[in-house]
PDB file of C-alpha atoms in Angstrom:
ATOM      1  CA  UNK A   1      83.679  -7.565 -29.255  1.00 57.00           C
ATOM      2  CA  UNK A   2      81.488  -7.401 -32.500  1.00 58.00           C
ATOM      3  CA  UNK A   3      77.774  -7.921 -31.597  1.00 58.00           C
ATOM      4  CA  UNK A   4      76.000 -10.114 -34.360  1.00 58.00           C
ATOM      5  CA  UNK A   5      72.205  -9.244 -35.112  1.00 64.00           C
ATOM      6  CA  UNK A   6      70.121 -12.289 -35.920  1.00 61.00           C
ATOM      7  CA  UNK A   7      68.853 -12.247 -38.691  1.00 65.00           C
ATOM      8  CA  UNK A   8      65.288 -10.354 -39.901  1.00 65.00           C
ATOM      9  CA  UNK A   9      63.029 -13.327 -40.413  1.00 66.00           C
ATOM     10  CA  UNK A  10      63.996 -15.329 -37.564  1.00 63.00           C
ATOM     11  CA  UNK A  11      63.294 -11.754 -35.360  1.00 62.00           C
ATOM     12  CA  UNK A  12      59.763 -12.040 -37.184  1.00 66.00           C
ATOM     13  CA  UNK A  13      59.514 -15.502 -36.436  1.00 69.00           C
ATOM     14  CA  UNK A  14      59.949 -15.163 -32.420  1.00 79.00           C
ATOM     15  CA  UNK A  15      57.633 -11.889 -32.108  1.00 84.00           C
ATOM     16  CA  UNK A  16      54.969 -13.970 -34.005  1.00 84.00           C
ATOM     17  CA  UNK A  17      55.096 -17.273 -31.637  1.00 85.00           C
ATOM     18  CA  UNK A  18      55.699 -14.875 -28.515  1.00 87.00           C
ATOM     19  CA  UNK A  19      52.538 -12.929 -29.851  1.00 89.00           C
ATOM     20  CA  UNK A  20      50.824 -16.598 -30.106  1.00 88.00           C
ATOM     21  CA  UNK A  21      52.124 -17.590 -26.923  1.00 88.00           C
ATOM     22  CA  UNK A  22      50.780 -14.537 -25.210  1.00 90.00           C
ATOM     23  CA  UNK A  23      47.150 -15.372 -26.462  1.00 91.00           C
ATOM     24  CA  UNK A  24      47.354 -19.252 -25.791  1.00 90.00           C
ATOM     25  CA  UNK A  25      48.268 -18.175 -22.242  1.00 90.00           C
ATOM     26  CA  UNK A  26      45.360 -15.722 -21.985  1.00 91.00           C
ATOM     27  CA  UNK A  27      42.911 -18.226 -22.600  1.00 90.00           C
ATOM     28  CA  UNK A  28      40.513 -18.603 -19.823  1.00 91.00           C
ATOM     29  CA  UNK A  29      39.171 -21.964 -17.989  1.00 91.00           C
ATOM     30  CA  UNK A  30      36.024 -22.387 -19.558  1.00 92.00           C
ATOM     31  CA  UNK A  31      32.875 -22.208 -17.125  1.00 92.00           C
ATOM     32  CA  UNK A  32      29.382 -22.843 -17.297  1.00 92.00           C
ATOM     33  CA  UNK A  33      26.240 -22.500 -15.007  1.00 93.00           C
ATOM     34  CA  UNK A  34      23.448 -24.698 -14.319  1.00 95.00           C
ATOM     35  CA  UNK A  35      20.145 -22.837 -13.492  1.00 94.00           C
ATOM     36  CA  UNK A  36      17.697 -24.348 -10.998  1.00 94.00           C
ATOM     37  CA  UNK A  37      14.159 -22.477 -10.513  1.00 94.00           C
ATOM     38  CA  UNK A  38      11.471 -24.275  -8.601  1.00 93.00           C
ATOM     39  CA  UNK A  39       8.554 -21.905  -9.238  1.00 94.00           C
ATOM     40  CA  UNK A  40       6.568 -23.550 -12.142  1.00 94.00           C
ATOM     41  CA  UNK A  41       4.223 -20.352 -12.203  1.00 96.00           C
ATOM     42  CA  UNK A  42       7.303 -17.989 -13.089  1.00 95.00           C
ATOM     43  CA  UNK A  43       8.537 -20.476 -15.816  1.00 94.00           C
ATOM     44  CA  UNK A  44       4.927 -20.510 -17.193  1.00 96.00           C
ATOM     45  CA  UNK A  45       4.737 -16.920 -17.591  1.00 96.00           C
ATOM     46  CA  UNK A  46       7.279 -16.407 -19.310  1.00 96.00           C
ATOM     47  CA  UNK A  47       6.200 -19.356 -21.858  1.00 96.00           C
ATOM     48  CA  UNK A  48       3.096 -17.424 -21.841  1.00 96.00           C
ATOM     49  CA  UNK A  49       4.097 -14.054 -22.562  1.00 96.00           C
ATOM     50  CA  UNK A  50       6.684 -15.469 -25.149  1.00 96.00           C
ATOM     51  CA  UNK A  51       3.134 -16.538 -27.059  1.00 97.00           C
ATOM     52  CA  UNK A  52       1.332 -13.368 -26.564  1.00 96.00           C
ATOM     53  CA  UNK A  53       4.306 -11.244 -28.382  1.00 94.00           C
ATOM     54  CA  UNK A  54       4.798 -13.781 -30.908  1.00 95.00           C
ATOM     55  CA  UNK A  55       1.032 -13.878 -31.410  1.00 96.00           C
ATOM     56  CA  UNK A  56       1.237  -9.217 -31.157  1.00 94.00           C
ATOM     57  CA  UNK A  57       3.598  -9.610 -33.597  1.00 93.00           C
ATOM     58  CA  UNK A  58       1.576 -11.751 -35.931  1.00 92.00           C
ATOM     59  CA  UNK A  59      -1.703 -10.061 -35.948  1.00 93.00           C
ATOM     60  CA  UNK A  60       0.541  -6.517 -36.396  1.00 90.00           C
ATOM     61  CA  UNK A  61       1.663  -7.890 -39.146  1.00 89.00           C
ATOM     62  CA  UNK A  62      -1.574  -8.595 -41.036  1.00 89.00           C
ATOM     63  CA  UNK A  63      -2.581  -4.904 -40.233  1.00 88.00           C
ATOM     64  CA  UNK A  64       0.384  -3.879 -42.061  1.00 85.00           C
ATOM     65  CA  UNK A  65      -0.642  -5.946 -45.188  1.00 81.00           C
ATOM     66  CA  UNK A  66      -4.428  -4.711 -44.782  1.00 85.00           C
ATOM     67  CA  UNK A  67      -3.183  -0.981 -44.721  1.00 84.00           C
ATOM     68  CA  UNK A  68      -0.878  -1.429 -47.222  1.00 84.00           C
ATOM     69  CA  UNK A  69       2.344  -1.149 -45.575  1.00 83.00           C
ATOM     70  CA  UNK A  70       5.127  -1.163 -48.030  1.00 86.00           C
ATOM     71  CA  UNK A  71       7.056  -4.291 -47.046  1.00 85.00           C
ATOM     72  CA  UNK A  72      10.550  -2.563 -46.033  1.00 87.00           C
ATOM     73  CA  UNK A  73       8.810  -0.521 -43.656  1.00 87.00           C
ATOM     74  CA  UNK A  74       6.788  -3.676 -41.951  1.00 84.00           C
ATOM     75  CA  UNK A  75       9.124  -4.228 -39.211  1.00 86.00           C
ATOM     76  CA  UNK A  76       9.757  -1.211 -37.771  1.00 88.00           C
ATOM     77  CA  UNK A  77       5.637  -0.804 -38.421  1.00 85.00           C
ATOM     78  CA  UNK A  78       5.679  -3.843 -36.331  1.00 86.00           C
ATOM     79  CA  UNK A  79       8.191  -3.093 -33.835  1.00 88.00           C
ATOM     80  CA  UNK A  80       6.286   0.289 -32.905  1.00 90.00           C
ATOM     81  CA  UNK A  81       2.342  -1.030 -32.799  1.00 91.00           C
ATOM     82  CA  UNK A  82       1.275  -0.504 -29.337  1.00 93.00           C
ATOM     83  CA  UNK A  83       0.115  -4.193 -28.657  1.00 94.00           C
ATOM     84  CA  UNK A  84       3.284  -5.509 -29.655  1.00 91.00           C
ATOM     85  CA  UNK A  85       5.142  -2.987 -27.158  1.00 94.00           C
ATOM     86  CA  UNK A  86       2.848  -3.582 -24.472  1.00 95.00           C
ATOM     87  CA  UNK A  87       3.508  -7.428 -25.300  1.00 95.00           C
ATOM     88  CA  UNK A  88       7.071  -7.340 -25.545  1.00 95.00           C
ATOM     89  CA  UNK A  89       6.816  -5.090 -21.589  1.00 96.00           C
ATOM     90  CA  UNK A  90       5.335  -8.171 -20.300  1.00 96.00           C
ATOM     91  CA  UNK A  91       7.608 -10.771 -21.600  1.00 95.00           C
ATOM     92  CA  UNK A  92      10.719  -8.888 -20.506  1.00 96.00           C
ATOM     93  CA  UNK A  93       8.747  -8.153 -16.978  1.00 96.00           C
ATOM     94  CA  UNK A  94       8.124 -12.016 -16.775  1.00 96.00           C
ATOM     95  CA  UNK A  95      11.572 -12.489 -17.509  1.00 95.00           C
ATOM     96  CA  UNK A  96      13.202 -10.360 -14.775  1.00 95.00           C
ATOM     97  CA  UNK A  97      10.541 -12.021 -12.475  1.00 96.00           C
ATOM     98  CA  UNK A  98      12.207 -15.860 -13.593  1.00 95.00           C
ATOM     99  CA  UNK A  99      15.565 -14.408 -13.478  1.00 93.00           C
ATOM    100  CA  UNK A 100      14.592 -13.219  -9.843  1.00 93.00           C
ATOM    101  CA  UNK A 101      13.560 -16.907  -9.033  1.00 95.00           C
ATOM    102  CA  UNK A 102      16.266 -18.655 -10.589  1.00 94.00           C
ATOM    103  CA  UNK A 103      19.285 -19.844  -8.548  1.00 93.00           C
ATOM    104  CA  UNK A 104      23.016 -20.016 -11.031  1.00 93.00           C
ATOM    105  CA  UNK A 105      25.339 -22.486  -9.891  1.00 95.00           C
ATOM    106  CA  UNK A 106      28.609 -21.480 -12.044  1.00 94.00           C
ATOM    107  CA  UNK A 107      31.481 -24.560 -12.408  1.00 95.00           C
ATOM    108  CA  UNK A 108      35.253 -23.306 -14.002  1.00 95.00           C
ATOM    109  CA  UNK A 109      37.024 -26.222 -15.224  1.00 95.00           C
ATOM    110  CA  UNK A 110      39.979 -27.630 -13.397  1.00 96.00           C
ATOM    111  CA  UNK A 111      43.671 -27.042 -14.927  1.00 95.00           C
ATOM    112  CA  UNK A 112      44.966 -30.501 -15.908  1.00 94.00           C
ATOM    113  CA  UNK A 113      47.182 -31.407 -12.870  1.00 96.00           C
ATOM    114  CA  UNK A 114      44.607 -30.200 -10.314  1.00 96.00           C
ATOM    115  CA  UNK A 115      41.614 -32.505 -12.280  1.00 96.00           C
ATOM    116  CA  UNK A 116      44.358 -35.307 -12.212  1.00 95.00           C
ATOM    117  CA  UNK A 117      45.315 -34.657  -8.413  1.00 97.00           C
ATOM    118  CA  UNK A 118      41.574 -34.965  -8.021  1.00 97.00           C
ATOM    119  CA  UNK A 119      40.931 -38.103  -9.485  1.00 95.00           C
ATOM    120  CA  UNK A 120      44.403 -39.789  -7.793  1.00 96.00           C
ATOM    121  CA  UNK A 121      42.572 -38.756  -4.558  1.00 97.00           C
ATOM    122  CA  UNK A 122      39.611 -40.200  -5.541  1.00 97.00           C
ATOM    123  CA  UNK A 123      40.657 -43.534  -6.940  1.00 95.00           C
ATOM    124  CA  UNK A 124      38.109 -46.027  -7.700  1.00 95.00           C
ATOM    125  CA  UNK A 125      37.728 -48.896  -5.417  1.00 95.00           C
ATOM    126  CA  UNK A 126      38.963 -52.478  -6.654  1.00 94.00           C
ATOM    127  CA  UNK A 127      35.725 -53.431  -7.187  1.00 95.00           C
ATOM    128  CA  UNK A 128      34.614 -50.048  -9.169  1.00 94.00           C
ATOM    129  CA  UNK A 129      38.027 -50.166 -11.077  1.00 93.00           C
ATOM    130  CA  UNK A 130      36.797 -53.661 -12.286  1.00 94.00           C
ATOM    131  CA  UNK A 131      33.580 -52.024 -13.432  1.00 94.00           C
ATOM    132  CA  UNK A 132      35.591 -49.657 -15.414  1.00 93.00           C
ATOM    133  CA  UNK A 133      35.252 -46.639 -13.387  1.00 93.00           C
ATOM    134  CA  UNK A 134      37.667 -43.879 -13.418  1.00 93.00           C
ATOM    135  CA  UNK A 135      37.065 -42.341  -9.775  1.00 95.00           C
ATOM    136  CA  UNK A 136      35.422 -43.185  -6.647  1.00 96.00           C
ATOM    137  CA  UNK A 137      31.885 -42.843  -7.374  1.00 95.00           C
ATOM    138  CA  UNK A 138      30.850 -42.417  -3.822  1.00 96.00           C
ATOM    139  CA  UNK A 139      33.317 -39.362  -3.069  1.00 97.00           C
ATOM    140  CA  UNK A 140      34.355 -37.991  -6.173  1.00 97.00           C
ATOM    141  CA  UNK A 141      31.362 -36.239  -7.027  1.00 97.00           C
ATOM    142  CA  UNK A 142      31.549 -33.967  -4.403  1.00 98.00           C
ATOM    143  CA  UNK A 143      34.699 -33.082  -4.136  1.00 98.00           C
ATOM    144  CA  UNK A 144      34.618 -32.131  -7.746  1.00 97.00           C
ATOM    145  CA  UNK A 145      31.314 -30.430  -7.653  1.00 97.00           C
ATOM    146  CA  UNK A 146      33.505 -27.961  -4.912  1.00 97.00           C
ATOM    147  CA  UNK A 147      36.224 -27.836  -6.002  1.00 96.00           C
ATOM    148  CA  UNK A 148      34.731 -26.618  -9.502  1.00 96.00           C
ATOM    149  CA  UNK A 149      32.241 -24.414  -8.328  1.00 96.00           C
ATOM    150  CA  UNK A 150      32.439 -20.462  -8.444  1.00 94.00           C
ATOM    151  CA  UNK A 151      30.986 -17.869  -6.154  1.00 90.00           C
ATOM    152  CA  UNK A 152      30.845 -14.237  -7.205  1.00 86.00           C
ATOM    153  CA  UNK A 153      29.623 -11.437  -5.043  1.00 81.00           C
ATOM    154  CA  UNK A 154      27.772  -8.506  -6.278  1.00 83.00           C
ATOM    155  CA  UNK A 155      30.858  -6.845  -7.591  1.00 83.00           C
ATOM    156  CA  UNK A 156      32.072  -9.900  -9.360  1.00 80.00           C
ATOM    157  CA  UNK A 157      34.955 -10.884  -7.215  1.00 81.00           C
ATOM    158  CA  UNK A 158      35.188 -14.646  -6.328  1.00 79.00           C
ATOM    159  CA  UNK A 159      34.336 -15.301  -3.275  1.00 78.00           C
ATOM    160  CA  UNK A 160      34.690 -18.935  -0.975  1.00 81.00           C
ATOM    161  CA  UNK A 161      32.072 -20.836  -2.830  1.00 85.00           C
ATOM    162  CA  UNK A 162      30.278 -24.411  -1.956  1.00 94.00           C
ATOM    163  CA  UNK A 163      32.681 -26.820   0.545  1.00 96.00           C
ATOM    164  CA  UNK A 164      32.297 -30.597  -0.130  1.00 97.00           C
ATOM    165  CA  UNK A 165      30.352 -31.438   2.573  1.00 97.00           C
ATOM    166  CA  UNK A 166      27.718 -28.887   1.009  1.00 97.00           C
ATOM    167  CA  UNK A 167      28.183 -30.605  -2.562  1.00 97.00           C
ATOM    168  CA  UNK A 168      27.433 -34.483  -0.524  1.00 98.00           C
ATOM    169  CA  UNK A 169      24.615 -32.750   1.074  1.00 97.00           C
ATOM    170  CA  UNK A 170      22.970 -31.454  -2.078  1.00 97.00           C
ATOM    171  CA  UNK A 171      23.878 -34.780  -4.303  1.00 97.00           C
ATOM    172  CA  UNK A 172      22.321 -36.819  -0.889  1.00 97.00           C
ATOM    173  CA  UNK A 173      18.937 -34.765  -0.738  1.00 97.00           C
ATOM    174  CA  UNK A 174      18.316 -33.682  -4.010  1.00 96.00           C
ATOM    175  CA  UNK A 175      16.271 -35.970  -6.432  1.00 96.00           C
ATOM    176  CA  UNK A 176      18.162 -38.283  -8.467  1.00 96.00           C
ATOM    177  CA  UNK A 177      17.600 -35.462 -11.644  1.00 95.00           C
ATOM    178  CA  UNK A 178      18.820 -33.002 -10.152  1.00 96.00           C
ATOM    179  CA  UNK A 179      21.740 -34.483  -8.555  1.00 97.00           C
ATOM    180  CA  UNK A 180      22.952 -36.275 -11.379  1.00 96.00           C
ATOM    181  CA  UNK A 181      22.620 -32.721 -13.266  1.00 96.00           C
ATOM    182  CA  UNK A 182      24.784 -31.286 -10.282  1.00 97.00           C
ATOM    183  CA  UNK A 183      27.487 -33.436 -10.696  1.00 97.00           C
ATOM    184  CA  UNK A 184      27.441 -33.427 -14.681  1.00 96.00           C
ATOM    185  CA  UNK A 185      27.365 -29.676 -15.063  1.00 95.00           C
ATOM    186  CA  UNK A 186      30.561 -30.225 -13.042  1.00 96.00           C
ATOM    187  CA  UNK A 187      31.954 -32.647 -15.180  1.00 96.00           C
ATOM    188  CA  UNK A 188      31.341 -31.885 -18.595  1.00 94.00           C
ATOM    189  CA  UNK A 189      33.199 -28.417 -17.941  1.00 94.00           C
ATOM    190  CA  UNK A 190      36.606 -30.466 -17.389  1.00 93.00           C
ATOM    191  CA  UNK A 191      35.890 -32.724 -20.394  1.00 89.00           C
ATOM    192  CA  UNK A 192      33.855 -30.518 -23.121  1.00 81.00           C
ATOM    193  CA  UNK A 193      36.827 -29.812 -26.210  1.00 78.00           C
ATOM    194  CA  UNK A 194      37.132 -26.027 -26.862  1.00 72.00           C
ATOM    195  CA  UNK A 195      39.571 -26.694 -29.594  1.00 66.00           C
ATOM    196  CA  UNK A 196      38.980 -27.532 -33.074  1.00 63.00           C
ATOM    197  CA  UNK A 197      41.082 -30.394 -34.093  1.00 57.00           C
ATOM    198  CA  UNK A 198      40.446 -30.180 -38.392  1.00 57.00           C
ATOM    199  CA  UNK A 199      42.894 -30.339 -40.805  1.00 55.00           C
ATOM    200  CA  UNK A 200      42.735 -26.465 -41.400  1.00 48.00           C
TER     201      UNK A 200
END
C-alpha cells in the first residue's frame, strides 16, 4: 500500500489554524474587581499625599532651573531631591494603608451556556417580560452576583467564594449605590466585548 503525503501548503495551512486554535482556546474568562473602602480618612490621605509629591516635585523642579540644571539631567535631579523622596515615602505608605482598608470583590465572566442556563432559570415574570426585561429582576441578581464571584486564598488558589443567599443579603442591606454597583460589576463582565470587530 503506497502512503500519499498531503501536500506542503495544506501541512502549513493546518499547523497555522491548530497554532490559532491553541491560542483562541487559551484565552481566559475575563474578570474584574470592584473595590469597596469605607474609611474616608484613608482615601483622603492618599489624595493628600498624591498633592504633596506632585507639589515636591514642582518646587524641585524650579531649584533645578535656579541652579542651572542642564535640562536632560532634571529628572533624575528631581527624582533624587530629598523632599521629593520623602514625599513619594508617604504617598506609597498612604497607599499600602488604603490598600489595607480596601475590600476586592473579583467577578469571572460566565461561559455562554452557563450565563444562558442562568438566565432560563431566572426567567422574567409575565409581567417583567412585558416590561422588556430579560431575567427575573428579583432573583437574578443574586444568583449571578455568586455564581460570578471569585475567592482566592493567600496562595492564589480559588477557593468557595460568596453563596446566593450572601449576594441577596448584601444587594438587601447595602444602599441602593452600592448594590446596584454589586450587581453591575457582575454584569458588565458577561457583556463587556473583548474582541475587536473592524474591518482589519
Amino acid at each position: 500500500m503506497t502512503t500519499v503525503n498531503p501536500p506542503a501548503a495544506a501541512v502549513a495551512k493546518d499547523a497555522h489554524w491548530a497554532a490559532k486554535m491553541a491560542r483562541l482556546r487559551a484565552r481566559k474568562l475575563p474578570e474584574r474587581s470592584l473595590s469597596i473602602c469605607d474609611d474616608d480618612s484613608v482615601k483622603t490621605a492618599v489624595t493628600d499625599a498624591a498633592l504633596e509629591l506632585a507639589k515636591a516635585r514642582a518646587t524641585a523642579m524650579t531649584e533645578c532651573a535656579e541652579q542651572g540644571i542642564r535640562e536632560d539631567q532634571r529628572d533624575a535631579w528631581v527624582a533624587s531631591n530629598p523632599q521629593v523622596l520623602a514625599a513619594d515615602t508617604a504617598l506609597s505608605d498612604a497607599q499600602d494603608a488604603l490598600d489595607a482598608a480596601t475590600l476586592k470583590l473579583t467577578f469571572r465572566a460566565l461561559p455562554r451556556p452557563v450565563w444562558e442556563q442562568l438566565l432560563r432559570e431566572h426567567a422574567p415574570t409575565e409581567a417583567q417580560a412585558d416590561q422588556g426585561m430579560e431575567y427575573n429582576v428579583e432573583t437574578f441578581p443574586a444568583a449571578l452576583v455568586s455564581a460570578c464571584h471569585v475567592e482566592r486564598d493567600e496562595t492564589g488558589e480559588t477557593v468557595d467564594g460568596m453563596s446566593v443567599a450572601d449576594a441577596q443579603e448584601l444587594l438587601d442591606t447595602w444602599a441602593d449605590a452600592d448594590a446596584k454597583a454589586l450587581f453591575t460589576a457582575a454584569l458588565l463582565i458577561n457583556q463587556t466585548l473583548r474582541a475587536d470587530l473592524g474591518k482589519g
